[in-house]
Every structure is written in structure tokens, then in C-alpha cells.
mmCIF file of C-alpha atoms in Angstrom:
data_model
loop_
_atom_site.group_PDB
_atom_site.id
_atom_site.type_symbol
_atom_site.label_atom_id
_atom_site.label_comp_id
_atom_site.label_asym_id
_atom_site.label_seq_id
_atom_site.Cartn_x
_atom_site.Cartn_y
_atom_site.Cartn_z
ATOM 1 C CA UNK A 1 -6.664 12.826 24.857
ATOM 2 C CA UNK A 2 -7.508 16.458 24.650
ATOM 3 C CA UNK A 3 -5.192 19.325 24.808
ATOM 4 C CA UNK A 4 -5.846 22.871 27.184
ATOM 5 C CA UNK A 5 -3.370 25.380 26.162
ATOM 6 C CA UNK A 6 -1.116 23.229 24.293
ATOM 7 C CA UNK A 7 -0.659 20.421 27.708
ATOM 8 C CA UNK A 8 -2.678 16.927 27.421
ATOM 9 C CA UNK A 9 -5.629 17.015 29.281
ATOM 10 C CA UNK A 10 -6.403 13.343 30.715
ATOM 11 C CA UNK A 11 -10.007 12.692 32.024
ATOM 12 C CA UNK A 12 -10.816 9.520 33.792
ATOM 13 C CA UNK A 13 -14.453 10.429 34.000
ATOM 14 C CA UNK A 14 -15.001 9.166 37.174
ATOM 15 C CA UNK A 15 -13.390 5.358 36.552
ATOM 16 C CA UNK A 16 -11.138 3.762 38.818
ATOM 17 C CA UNK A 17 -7.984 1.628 38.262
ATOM 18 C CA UNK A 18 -8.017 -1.315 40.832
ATOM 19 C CA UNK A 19 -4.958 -2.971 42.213
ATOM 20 C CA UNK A 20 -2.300 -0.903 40.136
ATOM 21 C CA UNK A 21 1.301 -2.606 40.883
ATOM 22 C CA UNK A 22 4.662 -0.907 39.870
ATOM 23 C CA UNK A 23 7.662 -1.954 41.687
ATOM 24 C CA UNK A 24 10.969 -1.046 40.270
ATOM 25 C CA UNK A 25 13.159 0.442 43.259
ATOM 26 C CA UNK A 26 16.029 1.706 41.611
ATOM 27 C CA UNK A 27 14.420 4.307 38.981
ATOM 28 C CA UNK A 28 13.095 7.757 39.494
ATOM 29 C CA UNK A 29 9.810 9.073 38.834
ATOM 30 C CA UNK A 30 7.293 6.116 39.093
ATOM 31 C CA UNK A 31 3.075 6.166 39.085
ATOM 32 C CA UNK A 32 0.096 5.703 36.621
ATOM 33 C CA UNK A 33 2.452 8.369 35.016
ATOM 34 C CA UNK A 34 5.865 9.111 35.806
ATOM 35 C CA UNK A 35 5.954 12.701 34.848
ATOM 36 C CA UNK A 36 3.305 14.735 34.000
ATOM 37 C CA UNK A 37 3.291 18.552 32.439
ATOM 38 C CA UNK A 38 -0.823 18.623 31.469
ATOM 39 C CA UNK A 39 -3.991 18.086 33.348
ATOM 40 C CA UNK A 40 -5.380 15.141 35.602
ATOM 41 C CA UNK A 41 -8.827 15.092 36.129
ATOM 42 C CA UNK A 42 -11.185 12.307 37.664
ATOM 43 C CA UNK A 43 -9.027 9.537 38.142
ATOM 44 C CA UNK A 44 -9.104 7.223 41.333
ATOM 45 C CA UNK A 45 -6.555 4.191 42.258
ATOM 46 C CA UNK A 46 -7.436 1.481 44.252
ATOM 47 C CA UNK A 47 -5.197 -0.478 46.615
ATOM 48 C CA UNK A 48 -2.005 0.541 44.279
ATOM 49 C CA UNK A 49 1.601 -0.391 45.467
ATOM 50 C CA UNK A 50 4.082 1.443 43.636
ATOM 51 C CA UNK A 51 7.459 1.575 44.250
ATOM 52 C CA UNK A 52 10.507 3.024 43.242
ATOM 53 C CA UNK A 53 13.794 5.335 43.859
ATOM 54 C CA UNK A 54 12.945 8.932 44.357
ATOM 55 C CA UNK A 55 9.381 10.808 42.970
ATOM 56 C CA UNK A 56 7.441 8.061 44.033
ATOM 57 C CA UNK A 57 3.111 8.366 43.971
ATOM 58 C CA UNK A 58 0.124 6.616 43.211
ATOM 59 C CA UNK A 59 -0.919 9.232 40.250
ATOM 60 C CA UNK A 60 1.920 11.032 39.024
ATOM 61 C CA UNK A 61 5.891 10.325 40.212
ATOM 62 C CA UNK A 62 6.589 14.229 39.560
ATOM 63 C CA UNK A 63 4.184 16.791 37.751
ATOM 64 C CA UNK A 64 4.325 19.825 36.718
ATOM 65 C CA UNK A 65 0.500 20.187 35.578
ATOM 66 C CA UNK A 66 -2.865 20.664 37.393
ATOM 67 C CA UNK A 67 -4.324 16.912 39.459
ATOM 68 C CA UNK A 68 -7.920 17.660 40.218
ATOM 69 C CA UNK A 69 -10.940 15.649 41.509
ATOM 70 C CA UNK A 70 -8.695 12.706 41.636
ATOM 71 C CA UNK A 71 -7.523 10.069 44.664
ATOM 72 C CA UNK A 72 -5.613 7.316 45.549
ATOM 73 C CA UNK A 73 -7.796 4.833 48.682
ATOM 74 C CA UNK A 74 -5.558 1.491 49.506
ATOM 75 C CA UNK A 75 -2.536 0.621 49.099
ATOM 76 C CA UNK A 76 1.214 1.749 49.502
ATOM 77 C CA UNK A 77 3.772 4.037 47.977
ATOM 78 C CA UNK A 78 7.443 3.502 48.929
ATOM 79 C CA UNK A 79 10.367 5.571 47.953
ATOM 80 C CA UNK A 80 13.984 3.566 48.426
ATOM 81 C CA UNK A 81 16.344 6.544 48.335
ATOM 82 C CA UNK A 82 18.212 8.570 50.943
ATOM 83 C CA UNK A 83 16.203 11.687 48.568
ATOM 84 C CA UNK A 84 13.027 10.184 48.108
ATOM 85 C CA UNK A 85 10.416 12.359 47.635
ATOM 86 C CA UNK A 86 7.048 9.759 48.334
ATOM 87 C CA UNK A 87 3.558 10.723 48.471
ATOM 88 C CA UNK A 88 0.084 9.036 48.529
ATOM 89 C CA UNK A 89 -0.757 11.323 45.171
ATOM 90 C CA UNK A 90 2.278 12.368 43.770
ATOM 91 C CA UNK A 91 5.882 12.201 44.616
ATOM 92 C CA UNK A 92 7.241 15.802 43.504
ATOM 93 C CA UNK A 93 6.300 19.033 42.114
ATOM 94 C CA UNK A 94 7.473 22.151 40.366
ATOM 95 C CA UNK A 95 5.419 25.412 39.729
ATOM 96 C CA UNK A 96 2.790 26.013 37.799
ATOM 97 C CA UNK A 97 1.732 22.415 39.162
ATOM 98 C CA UNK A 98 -0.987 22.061 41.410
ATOM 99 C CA UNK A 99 -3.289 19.922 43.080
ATOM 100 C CA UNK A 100 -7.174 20.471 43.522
ATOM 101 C CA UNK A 101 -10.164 18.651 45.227
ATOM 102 C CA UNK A 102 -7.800 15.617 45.883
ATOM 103 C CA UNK A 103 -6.935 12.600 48.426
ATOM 104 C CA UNK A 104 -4.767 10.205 49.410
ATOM 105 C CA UNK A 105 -5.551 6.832 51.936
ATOM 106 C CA UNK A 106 -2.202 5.336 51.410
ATOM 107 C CA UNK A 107 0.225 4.299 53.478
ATOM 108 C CA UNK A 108 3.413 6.109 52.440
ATOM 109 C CA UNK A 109 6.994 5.478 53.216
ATOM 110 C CA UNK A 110 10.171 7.401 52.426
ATOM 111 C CA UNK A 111 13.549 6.632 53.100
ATOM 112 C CA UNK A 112 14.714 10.212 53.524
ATOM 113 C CA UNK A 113 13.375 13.296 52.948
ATOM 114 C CA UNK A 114 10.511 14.603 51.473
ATOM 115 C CA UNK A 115 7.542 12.256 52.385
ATOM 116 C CA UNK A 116 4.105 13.420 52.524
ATOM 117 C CA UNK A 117 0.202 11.722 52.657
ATOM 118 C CA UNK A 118 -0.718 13.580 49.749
ATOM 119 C CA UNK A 119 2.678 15.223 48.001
ATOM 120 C CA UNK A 120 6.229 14.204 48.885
ATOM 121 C CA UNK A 121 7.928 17.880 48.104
ATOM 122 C CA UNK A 122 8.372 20.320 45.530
ATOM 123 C CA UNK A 123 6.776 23.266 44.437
ATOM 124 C CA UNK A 124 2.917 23.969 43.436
ATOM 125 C CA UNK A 125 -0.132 24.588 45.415
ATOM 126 C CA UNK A 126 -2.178 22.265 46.990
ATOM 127 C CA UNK A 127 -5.891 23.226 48.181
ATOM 128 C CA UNK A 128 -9.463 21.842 48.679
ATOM 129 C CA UNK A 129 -7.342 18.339 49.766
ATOM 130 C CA UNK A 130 -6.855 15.855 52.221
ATOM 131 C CA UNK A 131 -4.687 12.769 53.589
ATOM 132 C CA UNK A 132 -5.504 10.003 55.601
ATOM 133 C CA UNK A 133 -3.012 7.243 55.294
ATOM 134 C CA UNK A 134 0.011 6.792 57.710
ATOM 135 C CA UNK A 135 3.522 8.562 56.841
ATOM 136 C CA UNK A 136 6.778 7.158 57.556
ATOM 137 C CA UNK A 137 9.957 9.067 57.024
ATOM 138 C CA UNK A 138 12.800 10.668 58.320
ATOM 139 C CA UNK A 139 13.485 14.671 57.067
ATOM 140 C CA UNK A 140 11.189 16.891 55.983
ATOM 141 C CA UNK A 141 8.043 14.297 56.450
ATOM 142 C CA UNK A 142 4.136 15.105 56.628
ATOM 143 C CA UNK A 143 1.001 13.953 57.265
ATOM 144 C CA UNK A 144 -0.361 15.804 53.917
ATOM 145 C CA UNK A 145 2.910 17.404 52.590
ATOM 146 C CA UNK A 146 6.696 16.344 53.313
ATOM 147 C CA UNK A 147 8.732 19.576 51.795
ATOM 148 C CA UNK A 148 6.508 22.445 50.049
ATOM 149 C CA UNK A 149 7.676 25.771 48.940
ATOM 150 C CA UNK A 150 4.386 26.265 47.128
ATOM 151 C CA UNK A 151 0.832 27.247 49.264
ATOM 152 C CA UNK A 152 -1.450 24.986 50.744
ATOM 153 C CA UNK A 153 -4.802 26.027 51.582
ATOM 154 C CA UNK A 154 -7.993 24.705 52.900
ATOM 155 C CA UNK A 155 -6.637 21.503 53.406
ATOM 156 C CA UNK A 156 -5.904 18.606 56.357
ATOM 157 C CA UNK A 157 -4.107 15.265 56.995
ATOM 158 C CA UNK A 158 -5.558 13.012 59.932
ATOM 159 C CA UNK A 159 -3.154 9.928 59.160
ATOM 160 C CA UNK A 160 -0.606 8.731 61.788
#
């Protein structure tokens, strides 16, 4: 652990976590880390499943802090309520949060709104990023974002 500006700074140096499995359907904000306020650097997730009730990613359930260099390839991310918010990366946002130099392959599902390949919905930017996996969802769904009042720039989504 390190700490820029008073907010943990977590660096995964490049390693990769390999089959990462959290499935509990009825509770909020569920990922490698649930909720996030500091920096994620270098981190990649193989073939995860995760699973839960709203804020639902591979990464980070909801953050609030800077994601960069990081990606989730394989896998799924399900979110099992009518205000889901699921995304490959991370489920939900809020400024100053932000996502850099990033990607999700996942196949994401959301039962409602706010499903995205890379983000679900929220606030924060997101540039420098991509999405490939497939999106399934009903309201406010995405290939890259679901729901975003934050800016996106210089990035795509080529999933179904």
C-alpha cells in the first residue's frame, strides 16, 4: 500500500488474478473491491464471475478513485436488481473517479438499468478505453458505458 494525496494507491505491477469468483446476489457493491476512493493501477482479472445486487464489476463494484492500465479478459459480471448498475470494469461511479488506459472482455448482464462493457453508470470520466464483451440489459445499456453523466473520450466498444 502507498498513499497519493491522502487515498491508497494499489499497484498490481503488471500481475494478474486468474479465475476470481464472487457470487452473492443479494448485496450491493461487489468486485476485487467493493468500493474504492484511491488509485488502481496495473491490475488484470482473468475469466472472473462476479455477481451480485446492484454496483456489480470485475475490479471495483463502485469507485470513486482513478482505475488505470488495468483490465478484466474472460468471464462474466451479472447484476440481479431492477437498478443494477453492471459493468465489465466497474459497476458505478461518482466524480472525481475516473478510468484510464483500461478494458473490459466480459460478458456483462444487468437486470435493469445501467449496464455497460466497461462502466455500468455513474459519474467520472472514462478515456484511452475500450470494451469488447457482449452487453445485456434493459434501460440505459451500452456497449462501453450504460448511464454516464461524466466525459468519455478517445474510447470504443465493439461487443454485441
Amino acid at each position: 500500500w502507498r498513499f497519493l494525496l491522502g487515498r491508497p494507491v494499489i499497484d498490481g505491477l503488471g500481475h494478474t488474478i486468474t479465475g476470481l469468483t464472487v457470487n452473492n446476489a443479494g448485496t450491493d457493491f461487489q468486485g476485487l473491491f467493493g468500493k474504492s476512493s484511491g488509485t488502481l493501477r496495473n491490475i488484470g482479472l482473468l475469466n472472473s464471475s462476479i455477481s451480485g445486487r446492484s454496483s456489480v464489476g470485475t475490479l471495483a463494484g463502485f469507485s470513486t478513485g482513478a482505475i488505470s492500465y488495468s483490465y478484466a479478459d474472460g468471464g462474466s459480471v451479472t447484476g440481479n436488481w431492477s437498478g443494477s448498475a453492471a459493468g465489465g470494469l466497474v459497476g458505478s461511479s461518482s466524480s472525481p473517479g475516473s478510468i484510464d488506459y483500461s478494458y473490459a472482455n466480459v460478458s456483462v448482464t444487468g437486470v435493469n438499468t445501467g449496464t455497460g462493457g466497461l462502466k455500468g453508470s455513474g459519474n467520472g470520466t472514462v478515456s484511452n478505453s475500450y470494451a469488447t464483451g457482449s452487453v445485456t440489459g434493459v434501460i440505459d445499456t451500452g456497449g462501453l458505458v450504460g448511464q454516464s453523466g461524466g466525459n468519455v473520450s478517445y474510447s470504443y466498444a465493439t461487443g454485441a
